[in-house]
XYZ file of C-alpha atoms in Angstrom:
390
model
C 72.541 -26.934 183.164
C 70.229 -24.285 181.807
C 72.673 -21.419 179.770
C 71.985 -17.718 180.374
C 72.780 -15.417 177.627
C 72.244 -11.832 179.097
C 71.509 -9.076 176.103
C 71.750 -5.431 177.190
C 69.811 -3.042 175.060
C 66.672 -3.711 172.880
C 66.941 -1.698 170.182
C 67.972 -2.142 166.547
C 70.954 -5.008 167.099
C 69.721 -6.359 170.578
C 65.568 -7.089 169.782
C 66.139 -9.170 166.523
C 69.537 -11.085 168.544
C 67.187 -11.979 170.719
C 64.354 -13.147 168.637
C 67.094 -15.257 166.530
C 68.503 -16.972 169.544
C 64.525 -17.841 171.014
C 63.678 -19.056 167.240
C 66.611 -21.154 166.092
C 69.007 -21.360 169.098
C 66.576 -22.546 171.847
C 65.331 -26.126 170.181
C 69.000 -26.854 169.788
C 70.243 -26.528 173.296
C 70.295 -29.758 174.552
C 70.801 -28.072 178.225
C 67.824 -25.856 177.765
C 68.212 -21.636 177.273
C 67.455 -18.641 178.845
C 67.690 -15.333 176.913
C 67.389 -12.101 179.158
C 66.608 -8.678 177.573
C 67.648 -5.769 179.042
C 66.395 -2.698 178.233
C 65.639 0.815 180.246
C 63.088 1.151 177.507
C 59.345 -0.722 177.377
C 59.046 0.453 174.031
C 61.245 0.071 170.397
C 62.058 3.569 169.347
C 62.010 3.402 165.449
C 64.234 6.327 165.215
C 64.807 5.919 161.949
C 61.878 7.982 161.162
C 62.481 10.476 163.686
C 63.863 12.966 161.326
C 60.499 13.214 160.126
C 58.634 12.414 163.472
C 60.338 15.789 164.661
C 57.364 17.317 162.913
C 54.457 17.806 164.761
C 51.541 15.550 163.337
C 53.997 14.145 161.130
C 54.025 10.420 162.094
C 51.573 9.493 165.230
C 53.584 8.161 168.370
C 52.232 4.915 168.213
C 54.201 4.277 165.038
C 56.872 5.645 166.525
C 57.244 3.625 169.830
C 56.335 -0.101 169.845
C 55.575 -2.293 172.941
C 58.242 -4.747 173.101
C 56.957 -7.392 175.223
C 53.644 -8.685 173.089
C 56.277 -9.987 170.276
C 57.915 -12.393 173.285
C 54.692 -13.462 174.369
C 54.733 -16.845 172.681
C 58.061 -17.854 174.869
C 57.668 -19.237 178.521
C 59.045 -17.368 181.427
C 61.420 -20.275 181.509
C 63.190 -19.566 178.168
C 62.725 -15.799 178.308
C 62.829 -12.456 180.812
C 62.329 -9.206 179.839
C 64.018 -6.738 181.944
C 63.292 -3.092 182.532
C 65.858 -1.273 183.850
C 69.595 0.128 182.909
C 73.079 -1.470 183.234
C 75.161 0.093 185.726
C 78.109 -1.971 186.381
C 79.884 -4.975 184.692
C 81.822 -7.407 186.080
C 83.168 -9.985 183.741
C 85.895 -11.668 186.509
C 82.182 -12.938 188.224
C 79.788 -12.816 184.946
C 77.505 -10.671 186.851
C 75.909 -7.299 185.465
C 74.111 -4.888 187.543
C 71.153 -3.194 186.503
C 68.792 -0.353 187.542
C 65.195 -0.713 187.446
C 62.853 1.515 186.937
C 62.003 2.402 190.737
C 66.090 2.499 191.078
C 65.991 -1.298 192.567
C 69.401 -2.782 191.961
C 69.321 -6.147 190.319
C 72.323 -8.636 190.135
C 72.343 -10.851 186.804
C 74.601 -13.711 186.109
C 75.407 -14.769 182.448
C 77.117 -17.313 180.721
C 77.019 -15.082 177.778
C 76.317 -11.446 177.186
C 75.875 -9.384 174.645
C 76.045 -5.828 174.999
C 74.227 -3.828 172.444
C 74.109 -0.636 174.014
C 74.061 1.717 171.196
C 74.954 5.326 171.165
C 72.654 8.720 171.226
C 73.894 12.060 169.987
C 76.219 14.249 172.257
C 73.386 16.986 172.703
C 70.689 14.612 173.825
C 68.249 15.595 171.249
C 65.669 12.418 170.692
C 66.494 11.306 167.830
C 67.697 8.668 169.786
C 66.064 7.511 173.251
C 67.452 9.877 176.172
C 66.019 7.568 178.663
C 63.024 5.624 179.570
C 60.211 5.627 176.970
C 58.502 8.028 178.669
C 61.502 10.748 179.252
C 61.798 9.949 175.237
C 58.438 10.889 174.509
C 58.218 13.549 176.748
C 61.338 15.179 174.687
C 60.148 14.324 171.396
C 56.824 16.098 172.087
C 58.433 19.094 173.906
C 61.126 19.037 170.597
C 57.834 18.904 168.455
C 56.510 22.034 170.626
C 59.569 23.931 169.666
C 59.724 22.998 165.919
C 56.010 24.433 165.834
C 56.663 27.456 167.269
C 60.189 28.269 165.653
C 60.402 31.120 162.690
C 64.000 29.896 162.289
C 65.914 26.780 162.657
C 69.477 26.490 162.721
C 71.067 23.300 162.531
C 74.650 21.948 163.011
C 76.206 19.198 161.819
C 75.677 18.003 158.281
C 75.878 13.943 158.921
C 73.112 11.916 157.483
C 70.891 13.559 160.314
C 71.352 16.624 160.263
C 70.995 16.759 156.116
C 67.541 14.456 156.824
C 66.355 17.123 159.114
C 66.860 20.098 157.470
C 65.171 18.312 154.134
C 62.605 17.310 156.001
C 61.798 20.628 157.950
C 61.919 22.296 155.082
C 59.785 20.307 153.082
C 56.816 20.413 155.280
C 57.286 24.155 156.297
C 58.733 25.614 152.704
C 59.038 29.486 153.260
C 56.695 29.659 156.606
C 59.891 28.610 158.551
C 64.053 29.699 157.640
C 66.210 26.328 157.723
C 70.007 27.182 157.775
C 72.149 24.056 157.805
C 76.098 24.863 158.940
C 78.516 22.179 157.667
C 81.908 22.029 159.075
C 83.481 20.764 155.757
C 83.096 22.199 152.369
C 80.012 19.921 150.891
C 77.640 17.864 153.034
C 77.847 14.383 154.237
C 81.679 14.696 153.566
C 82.590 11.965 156.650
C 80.858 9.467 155.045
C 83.175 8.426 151.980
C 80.037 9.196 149.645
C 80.832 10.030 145.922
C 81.263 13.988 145.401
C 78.224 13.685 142.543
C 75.649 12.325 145.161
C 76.928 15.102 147.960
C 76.263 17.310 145.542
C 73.032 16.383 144.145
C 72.230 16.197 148.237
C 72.929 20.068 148.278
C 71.341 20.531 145.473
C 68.028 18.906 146.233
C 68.718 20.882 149.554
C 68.821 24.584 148.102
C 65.644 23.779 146.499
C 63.622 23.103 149.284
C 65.167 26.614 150.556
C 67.874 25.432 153.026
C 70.677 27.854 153.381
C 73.721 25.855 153.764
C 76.752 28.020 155.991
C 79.868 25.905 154.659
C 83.748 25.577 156.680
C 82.036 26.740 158.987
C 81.657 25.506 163.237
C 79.347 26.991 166.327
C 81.878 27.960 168.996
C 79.462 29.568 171.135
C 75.818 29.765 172.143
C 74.233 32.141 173.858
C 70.459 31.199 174.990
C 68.163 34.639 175.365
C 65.585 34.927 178.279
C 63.203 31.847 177.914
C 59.599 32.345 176.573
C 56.240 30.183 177.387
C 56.947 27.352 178.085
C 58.051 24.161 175.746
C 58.625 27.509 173.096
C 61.471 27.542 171.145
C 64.158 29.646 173.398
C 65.963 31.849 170.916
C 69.732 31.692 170.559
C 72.650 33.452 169.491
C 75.452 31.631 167.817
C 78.689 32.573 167.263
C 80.546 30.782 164.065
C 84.073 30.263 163.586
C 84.011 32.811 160.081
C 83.411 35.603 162.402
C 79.644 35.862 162.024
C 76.754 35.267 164.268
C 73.126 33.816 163.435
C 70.342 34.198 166.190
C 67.527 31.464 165.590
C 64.037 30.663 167.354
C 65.859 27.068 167.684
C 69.268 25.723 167.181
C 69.538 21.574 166.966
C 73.014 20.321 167.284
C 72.974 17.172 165.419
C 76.867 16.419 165.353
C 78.893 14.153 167.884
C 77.843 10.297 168.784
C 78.542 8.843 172.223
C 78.308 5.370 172.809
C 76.104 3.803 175.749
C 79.179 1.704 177.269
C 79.606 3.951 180.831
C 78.756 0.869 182.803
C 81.916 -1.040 181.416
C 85.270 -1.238 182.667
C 87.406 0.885 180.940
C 90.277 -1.883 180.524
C 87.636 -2.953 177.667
C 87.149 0.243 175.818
C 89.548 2.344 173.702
C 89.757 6.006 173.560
C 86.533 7.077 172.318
C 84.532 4.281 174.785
C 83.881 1.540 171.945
C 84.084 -2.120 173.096
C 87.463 -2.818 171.306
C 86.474 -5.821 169.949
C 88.385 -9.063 168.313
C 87.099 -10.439 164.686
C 84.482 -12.571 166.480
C 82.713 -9.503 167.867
C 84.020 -10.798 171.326
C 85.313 -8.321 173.687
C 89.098 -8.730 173.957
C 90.046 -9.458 177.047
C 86.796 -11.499 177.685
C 85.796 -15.642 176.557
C 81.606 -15.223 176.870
C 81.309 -11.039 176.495
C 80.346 -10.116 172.642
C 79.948 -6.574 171.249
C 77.131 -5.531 168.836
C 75.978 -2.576 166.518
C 77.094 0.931 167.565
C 79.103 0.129 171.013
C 81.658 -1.866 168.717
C 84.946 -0.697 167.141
C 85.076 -2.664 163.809
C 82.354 -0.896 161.564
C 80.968 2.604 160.836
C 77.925 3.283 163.217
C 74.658 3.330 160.771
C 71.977 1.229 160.652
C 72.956 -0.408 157.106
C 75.453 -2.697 158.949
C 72.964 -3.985 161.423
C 71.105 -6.968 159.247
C 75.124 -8.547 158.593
C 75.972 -8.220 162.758
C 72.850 -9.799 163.569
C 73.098 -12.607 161.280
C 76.442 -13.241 161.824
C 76.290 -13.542 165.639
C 73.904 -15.281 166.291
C 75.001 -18.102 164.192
C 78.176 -17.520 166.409
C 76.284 -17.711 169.538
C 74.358 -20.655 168.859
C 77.388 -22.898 167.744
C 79.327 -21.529 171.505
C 75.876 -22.588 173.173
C 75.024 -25.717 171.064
C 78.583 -27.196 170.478
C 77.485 -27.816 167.285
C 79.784 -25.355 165.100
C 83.387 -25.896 166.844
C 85.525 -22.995 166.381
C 83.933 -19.126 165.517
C 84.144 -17.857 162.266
C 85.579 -14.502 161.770
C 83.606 -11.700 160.997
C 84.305 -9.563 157.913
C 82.961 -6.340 157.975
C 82.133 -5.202 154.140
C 83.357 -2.298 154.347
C 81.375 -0.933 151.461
C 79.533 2.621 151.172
C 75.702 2.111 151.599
C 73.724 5.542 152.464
C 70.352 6.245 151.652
C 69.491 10.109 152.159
C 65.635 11.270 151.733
C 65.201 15.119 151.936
C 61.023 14.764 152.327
C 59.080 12.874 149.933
C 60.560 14.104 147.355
C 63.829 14.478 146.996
C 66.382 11.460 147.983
C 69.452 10.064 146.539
C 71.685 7.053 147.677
C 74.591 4.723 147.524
C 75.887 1.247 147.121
C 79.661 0.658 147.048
C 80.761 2.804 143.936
C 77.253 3.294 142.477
C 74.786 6.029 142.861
C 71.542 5.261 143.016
C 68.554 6.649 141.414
C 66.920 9.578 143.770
C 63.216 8.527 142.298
C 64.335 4.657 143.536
C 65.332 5.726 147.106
C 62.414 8.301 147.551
C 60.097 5.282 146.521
C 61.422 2.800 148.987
C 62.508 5.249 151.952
C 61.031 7.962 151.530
C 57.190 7.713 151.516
C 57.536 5.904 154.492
C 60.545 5.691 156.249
C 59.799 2.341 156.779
C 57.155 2.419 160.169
C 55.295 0.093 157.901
C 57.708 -2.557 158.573
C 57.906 -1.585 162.086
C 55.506 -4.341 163.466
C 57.259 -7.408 162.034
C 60.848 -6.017 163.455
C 60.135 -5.417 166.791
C 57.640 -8.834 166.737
C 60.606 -10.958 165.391
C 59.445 -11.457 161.886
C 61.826 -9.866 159.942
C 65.300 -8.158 159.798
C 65.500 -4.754 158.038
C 66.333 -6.394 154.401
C 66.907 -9.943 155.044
C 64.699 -12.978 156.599
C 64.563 -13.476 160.313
């Protein structure tokens, strides 16, 4: 009988699962496969440039957003179904999943495996991640891009890998037209992310240059929006920090605070903070045929870095459960090693690998002219991983 693997979520763990399991999976199944992808999105959001994409006529949309379907194209509708629409409720006692479409149609889907690969967006909805459909996305993105434009002064919180990206990048294409302030909650910049002190400060370095003004120890604990302009304008804000001062900006971006994409799940298989508590198969515990996948999980750090490893290592773990070939799943072992790559611009950049600092002029060469849309095509089409062969 014909096995159904069910994949939630098309975006940077889901798409390439998918493409693996068609590609390598699919000839061995002696009782034939069916992946379904399920996605509220039509298009691959290739966020990872959308610290620059912010910028208005920074990066064109169509390098942003990629059709998703064309890259499926060469499977039947027999061995593959693309599904638009949003997972509302699971129910792993039946091995059913109910989904959303578009026009708010409920659809029922059985599996006999499925993946959830969710992902996360950032607590204030800014789209740097999708908020939606494709077209709520874009619509935000271009209304954010509005704002950015207009804005004299931009205050951003939350001094993560995004929020140091963004303020680099803002003030690299503005320079002194626009006033970038950066607040950090902790004394020195990317200081969750268990970098060496010599690249977080070469980071604020390279920062100050371009003319960020970095507020340090310091947290918003209030903001106060003023009466709203034209329309799509920046709407000027008041913020009050926790050293007693205020800052009043054409536009404030809160770019702290990650919540996972896992509403739709029971809550017997999430911890405190809603991650699929997973086992060291990237199966949820609790389940036999659910598995848990980039930034929904509870074994790794959420960033993109990990992704090529959790990809590679579950789908040879799904294809020896749906081929019978491989008897018993391996364990996964995360690394556990520091990798960060940080551009600031063009420019400026600086990264990481385990204990060693990279080069800046090495990162800005590889990252940083393009922030990889050039390899955007052969993702989403299912020719590639990030740094390793499909």
């Amino acid at each position: 009988m014909v096995k159904t693997v069910v994949i939630l979520g098309a975006g940077w763990a889901g798409l390439p699962l998918a493409h693996k399991l068609l590609k390598y999976t699919l000839p061995k199944a002696k009782d034939g496969l069916k992946v379904v992808l399920v996605s509220p999105n039509s298009h691959f959001y290739w966020n990872l440039a959308a610290v620059r994409g912010v910028i208005p006529g920074a990066i064109p949309d169509e390098q942003l957003f990629l059709p998703i379907e064309p890259g499926f194209a060469q499977h039947s509708a027999e061995n593959f179904e693309f599904v638009l629409g949003k997972a509302e409720r699971l129910d792993p006692e039946r091995n059913t999943v109910e989904v959303a479409g578009k026009d708010r149609t409920q659809h029922s889907l059985s599996y006999d495996q499925l993946i959830i690969a969710t992902g996360s967006q950032i607590r204030s909805n800014l789209p740097f991640k999708s908020v939606g459909t494709h077209e709520e996305t874009l619509a935000a993105l271009h209304s954010l891009q509005r704002q950015i434009d207009f804005a004299k002064s931009i205050v951003l919180a939350g001094a993560g890998p995004t929020g140091v990206e963004t303020a680099g990048e803002l003030a690299a294409a503005y320079g002194e037209e626009k006033d970038i302030t950066l607040i950090m909650s902790g004394e020195h910049a990317l200081q969750a992310t268990r970098i060496l002190p010599s690249v977080s400060q070469i980071v604020e370095r390279d920062l100050q240059k371009l003319g960020v003004k970095l507020v340090r120890k310091t947290q918003v604990e209030g903001v106060r929006t003023n009466a709203k302009g034209e329309e799509d304008a920046a709407v000027q804000t008041t913020l009050t920090l926790s050293n007693g001062t205020t800052l009043v900006a054409d536009l404030y971006l809160p770019l702290f605070g990650v919540q996972v994409n896992t509403g739709f799940v029971p809550e017997s298989l999430l911890d405190s903070a809603g991650n699929l508590v997973l086992d060291k198969t990237m199966r949820v515990v609790g389940t036999k045929n659910v598995w848990g996948i980039g930034d929904v999980g509870n074994l790794e750090v959420k960033q993109l870095t990990v992704t090529d490893a959790q990809i590679i290592y579950l789908s040879a773990a799904l294809d020896s459960v749906l081929t019978g070939e491989g008897g018993q799943v391996k364990e996964y072992k995360p690394s556990g090693k520091t990798m960060i790559f940080i551009t600031m611009g063009k420019k400026y950049a600086i990264g990481q690998m385990g204990g060693w600092k990279l080069w800046g002029w090495v990162v800005s060469y590889v990252k940083g002219r393009t922030l990889f849309v050039d390899t955007a095509q052969g993702y989403v089409g299912g020719k590639q991983l990030r740094h390793a062969s499909m």
